[in-house]
Short mmCIF file of C-alpha atoms in Angstrom, two decimals:
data_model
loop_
_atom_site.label_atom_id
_atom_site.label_comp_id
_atom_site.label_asym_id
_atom_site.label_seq_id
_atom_site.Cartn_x
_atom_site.Cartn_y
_atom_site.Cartn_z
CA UNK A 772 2.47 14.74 -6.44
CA UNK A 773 3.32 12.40 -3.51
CA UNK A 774 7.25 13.17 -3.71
CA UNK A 775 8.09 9.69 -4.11
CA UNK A 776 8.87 9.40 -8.15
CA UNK A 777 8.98 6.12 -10.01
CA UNK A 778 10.23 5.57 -13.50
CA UNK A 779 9.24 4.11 -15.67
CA UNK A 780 4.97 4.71 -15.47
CA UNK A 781 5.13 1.92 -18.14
CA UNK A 782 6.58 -0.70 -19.05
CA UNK A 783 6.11 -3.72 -21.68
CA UNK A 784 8.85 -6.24 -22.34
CA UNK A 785 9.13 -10.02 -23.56
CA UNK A 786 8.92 -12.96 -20.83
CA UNK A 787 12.58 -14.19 -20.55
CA UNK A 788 13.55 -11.05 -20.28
CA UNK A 789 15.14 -8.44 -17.43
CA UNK A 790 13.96 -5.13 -16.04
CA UNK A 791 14.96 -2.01 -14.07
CA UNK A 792 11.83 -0.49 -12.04
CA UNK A 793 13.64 2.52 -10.25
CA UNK A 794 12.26 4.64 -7.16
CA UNK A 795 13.40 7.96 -5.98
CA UNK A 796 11.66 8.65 -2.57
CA UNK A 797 10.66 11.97 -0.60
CA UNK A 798 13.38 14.06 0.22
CA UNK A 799 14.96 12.99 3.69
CA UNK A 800 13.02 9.59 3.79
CA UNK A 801 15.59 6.75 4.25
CA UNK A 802 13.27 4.11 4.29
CA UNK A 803 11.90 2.98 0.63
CA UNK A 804 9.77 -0.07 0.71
CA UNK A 805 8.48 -2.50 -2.55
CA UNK A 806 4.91 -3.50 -3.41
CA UNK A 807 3.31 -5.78 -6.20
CA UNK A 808 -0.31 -5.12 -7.15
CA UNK A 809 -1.94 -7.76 -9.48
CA UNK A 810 -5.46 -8.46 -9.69
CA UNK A 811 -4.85 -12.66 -8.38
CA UNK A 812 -2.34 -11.63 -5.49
CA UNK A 813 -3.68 -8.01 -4.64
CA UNK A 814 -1.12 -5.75 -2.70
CA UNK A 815 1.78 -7.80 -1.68
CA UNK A 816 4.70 -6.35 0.12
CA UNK A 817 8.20 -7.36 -1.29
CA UNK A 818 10.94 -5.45 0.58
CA UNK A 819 11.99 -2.51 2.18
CA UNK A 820 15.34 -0.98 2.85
CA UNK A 821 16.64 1.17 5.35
CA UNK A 822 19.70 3.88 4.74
CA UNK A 823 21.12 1.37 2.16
CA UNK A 824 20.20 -1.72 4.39
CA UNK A 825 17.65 -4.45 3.31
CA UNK A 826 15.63 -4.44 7.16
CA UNK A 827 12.56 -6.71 5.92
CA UNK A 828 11.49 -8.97 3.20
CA UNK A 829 8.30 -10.56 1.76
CA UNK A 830 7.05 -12.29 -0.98
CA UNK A 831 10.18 -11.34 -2.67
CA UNK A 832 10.44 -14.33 -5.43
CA UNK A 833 14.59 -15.27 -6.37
CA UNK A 834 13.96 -13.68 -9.89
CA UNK A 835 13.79 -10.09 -8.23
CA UNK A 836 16.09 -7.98 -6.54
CA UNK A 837 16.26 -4.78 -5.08
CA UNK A 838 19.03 -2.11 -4.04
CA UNK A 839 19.40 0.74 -2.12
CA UNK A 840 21.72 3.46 -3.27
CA UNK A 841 23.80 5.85 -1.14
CA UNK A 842 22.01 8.46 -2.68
CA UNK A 843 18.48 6.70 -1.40
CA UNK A 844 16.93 6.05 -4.62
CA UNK A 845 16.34 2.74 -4.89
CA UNK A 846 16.06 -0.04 -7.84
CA UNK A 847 14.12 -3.19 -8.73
CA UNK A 848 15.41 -5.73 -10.87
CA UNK A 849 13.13 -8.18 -12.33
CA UNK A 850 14.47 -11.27 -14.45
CA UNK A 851 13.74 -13.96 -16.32
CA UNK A 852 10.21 -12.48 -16.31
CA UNK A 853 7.18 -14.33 -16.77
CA UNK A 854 3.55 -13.75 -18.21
CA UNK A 855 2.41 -13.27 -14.35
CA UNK A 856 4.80 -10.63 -13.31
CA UNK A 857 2.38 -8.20 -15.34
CA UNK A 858 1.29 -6.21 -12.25
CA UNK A 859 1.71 -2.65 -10.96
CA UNK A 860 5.22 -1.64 -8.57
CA UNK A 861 4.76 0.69 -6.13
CA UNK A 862 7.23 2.05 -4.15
CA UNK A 863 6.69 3.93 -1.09
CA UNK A 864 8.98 5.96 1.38
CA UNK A 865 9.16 7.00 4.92
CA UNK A 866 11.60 8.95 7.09
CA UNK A 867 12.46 6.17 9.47
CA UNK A 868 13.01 2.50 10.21
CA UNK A 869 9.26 1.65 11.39
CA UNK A 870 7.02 4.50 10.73
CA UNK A 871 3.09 3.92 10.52
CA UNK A 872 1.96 4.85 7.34
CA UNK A 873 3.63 5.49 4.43
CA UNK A 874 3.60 7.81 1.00
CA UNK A 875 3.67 5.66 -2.24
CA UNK A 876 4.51 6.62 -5.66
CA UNK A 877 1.79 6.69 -8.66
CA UNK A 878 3.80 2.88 -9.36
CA UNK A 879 5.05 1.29 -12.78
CA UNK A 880 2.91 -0.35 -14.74
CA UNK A 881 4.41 -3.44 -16.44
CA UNK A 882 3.13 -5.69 -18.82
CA UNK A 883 4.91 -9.06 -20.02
CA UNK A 884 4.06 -10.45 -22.96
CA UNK B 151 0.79 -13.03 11.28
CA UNK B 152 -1.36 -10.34 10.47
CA UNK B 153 -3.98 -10.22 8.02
CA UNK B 154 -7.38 -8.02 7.14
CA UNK B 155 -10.80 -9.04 5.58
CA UNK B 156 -12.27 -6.35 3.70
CA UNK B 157 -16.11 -7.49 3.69
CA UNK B 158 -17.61 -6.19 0.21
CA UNK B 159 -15.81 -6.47 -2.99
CA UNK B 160 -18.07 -3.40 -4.36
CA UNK B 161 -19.71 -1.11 -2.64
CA UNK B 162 -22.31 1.59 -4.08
CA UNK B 163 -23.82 4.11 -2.76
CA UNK B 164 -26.35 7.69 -3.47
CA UNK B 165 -24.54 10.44 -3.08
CA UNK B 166 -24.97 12.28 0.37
CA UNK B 167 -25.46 8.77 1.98
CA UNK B 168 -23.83 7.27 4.36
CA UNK B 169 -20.29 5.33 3.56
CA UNK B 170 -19.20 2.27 5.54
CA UNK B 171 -16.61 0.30 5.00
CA UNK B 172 -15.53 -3.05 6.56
CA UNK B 173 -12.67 -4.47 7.54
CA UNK B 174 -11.92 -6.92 10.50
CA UNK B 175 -7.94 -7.29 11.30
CA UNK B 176 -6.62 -10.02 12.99
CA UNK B 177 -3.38 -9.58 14.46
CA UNK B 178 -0.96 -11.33 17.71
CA UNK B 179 0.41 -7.95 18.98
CA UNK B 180 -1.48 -4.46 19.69
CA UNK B 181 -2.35 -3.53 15.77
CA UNK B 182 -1.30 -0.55 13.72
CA UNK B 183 -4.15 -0.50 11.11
CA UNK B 184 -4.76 2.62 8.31
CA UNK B 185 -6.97 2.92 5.42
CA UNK B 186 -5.74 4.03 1.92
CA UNK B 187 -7.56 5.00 -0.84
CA UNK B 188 -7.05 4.30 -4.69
CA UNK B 189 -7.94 6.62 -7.10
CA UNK B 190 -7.58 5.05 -11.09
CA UNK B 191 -3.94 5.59 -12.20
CA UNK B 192 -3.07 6.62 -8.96
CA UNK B 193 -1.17 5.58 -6.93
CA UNK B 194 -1.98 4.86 -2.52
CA UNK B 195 -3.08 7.96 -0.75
CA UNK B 196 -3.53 7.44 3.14
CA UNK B 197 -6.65 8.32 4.57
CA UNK B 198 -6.25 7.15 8.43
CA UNK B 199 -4.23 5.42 10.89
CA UNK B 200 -4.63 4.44 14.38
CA UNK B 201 -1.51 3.90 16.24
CA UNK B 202 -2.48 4.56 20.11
CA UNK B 203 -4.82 6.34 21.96
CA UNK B 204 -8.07 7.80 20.60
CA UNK B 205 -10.00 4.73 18.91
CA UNK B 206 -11.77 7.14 17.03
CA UNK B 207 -9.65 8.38 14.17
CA UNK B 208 -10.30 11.25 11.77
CA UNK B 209 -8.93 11.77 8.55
CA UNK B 210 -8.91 13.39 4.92
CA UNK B 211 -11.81 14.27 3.10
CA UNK B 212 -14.42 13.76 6.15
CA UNK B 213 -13.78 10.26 6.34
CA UNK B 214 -13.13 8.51 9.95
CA UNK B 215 -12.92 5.18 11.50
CA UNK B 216 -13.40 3.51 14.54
CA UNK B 217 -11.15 0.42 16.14
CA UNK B 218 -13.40 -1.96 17.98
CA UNK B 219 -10.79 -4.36 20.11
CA UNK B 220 -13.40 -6.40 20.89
CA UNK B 221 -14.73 -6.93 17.72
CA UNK B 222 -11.22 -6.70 15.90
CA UNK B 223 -12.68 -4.15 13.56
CA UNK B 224 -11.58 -1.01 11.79
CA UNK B 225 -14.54 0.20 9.94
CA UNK B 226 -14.27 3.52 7.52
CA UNK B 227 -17.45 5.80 7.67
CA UNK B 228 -17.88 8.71 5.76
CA UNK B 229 -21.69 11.11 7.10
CA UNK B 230 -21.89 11.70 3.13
CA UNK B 231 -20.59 10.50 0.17
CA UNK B 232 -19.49 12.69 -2.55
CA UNK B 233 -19.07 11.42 -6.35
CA UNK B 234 -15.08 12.08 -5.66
CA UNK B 235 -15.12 9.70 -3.36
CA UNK B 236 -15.67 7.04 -5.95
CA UNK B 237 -12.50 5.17 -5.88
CA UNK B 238 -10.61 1.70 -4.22
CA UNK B 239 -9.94 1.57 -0.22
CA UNK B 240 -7.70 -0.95 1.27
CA UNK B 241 -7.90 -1.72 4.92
CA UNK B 242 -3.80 -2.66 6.56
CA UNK B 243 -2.60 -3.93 9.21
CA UNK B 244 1.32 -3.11 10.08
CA UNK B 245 3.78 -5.95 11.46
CA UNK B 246 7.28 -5.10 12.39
CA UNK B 247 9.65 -7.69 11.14
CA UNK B 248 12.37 -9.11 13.07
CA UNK B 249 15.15 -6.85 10.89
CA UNK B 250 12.86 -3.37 12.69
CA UNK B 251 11.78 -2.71 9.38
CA UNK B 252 8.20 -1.93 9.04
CA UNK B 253 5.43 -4.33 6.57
CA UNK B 254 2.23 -3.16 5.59
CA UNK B 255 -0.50 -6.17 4.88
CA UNK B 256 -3.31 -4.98 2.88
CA UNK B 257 -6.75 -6.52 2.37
CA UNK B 258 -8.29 -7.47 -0.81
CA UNK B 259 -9.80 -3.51 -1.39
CA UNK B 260 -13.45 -2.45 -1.87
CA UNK B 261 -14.17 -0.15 -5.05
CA UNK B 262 -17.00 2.24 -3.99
CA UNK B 263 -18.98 3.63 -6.47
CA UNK B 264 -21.26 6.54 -5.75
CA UNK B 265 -24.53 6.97 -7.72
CA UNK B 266 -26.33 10.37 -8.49
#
């Protein structure tokens, strides 16, 4: 157990429609960050927050959008999804802004169909 | 930008053999480059990092790695491979982004498979 807890593992829904990935990261980490995994795109970073604050963005597409609670944990809202948002979510934490290396969660698995 | 080539899609191996594992960075400021590994279900587990001094960087499990500047490589070994170790590594590179927050960009992965 890596500390950093991610719910759902799985997830299958229709395309069209909207999703909640949530993250919950190590105790006293205040950074949480978002990945993608698919097999075309590999690991692609999406976002991270910091304390509540979004500090850097990737490949985020317009559909998704992410949050960071006062309470840390942090969410992931997918809409309007599409066949090619099937891929695995990670999130990961870390105690500050720009720390090397970080702990991931085991990720959500979702599956549009 | 940053990126990393991970030569070798698959890699196999005998057990007790040597492991090596390639990846070449390329990066415009002093790199920050780790190795994670994979295991099916699993989520990213960090082996390594190299942040500054020693080039030569130990880490879980026996593995280690070595960064080359001049030959902008980070290359995993492991003396002898163990059937646990069967599993995907991914090679990154970090990047701090203009907001001080912190990027990780990974490389494609290479799934080692170790034979009896």
């Amino acid at each position: 157990d890596s500390g950093v807890t991610q719910t759902p593992k799985h997830l299958i829904t229709a395309t069209g429609q909207r999703v909640t990935l949530r993250c919950s990261p190590r105790s006293g980490d205040l950074s949480v960050y978002w990945y993608q995994q698919s097999l075309d795109q590999g690991l692609q970073f999406l976002i991270q927050y910091y304390n509540g604050e979004e500090r850097a963005k990737g490949n985020i597409l317009e559909r998704f959008s992410a949050q960071q609670f006062p309470d840390l944990h942090s969410e992931l809202n997918l809409s309007s999804l599409e066949l090619g948002d099937s891929a695995l979510y990670f999130c990961a934490s870390s105690p500050r802004l720009s720390d090397y290396g970080y702990t991931f969660g085991s990720g959500t698995r979702l599956t549009v169909v | 930008a940053q990126s990393v080539t991970q030569l070798g899609s698959h890699v196999s191996v005998s057990e007790g053999a040597l492991v090596l594992l390639r990846c070449n960075y390329s990066s415009s400021v002093p790199p920050y480059l780790f190795w994670y590994v994979q295991y099916p279900n699993q989520g990213l587990q960090l082996l390594l990092k190299y942040t500054t001094g020693a080039t030569l960087v130990k880490g879980i499990n026996g593995f280690e790695a070595e960064f080359k500047k001049s030959e902008t490589s980070f290359h995993l070994t492991k003396p002898s491979a163990h059937m646990s170790d069967a599993a995907e590594y991914f090679c990154a590179v970090s990047a701090l982004g203009t907001g001080g927050g912190n990027k990780l960009t990974f490389g494609t992965g290479t799934q080692l498979k170790v034979e009896l």
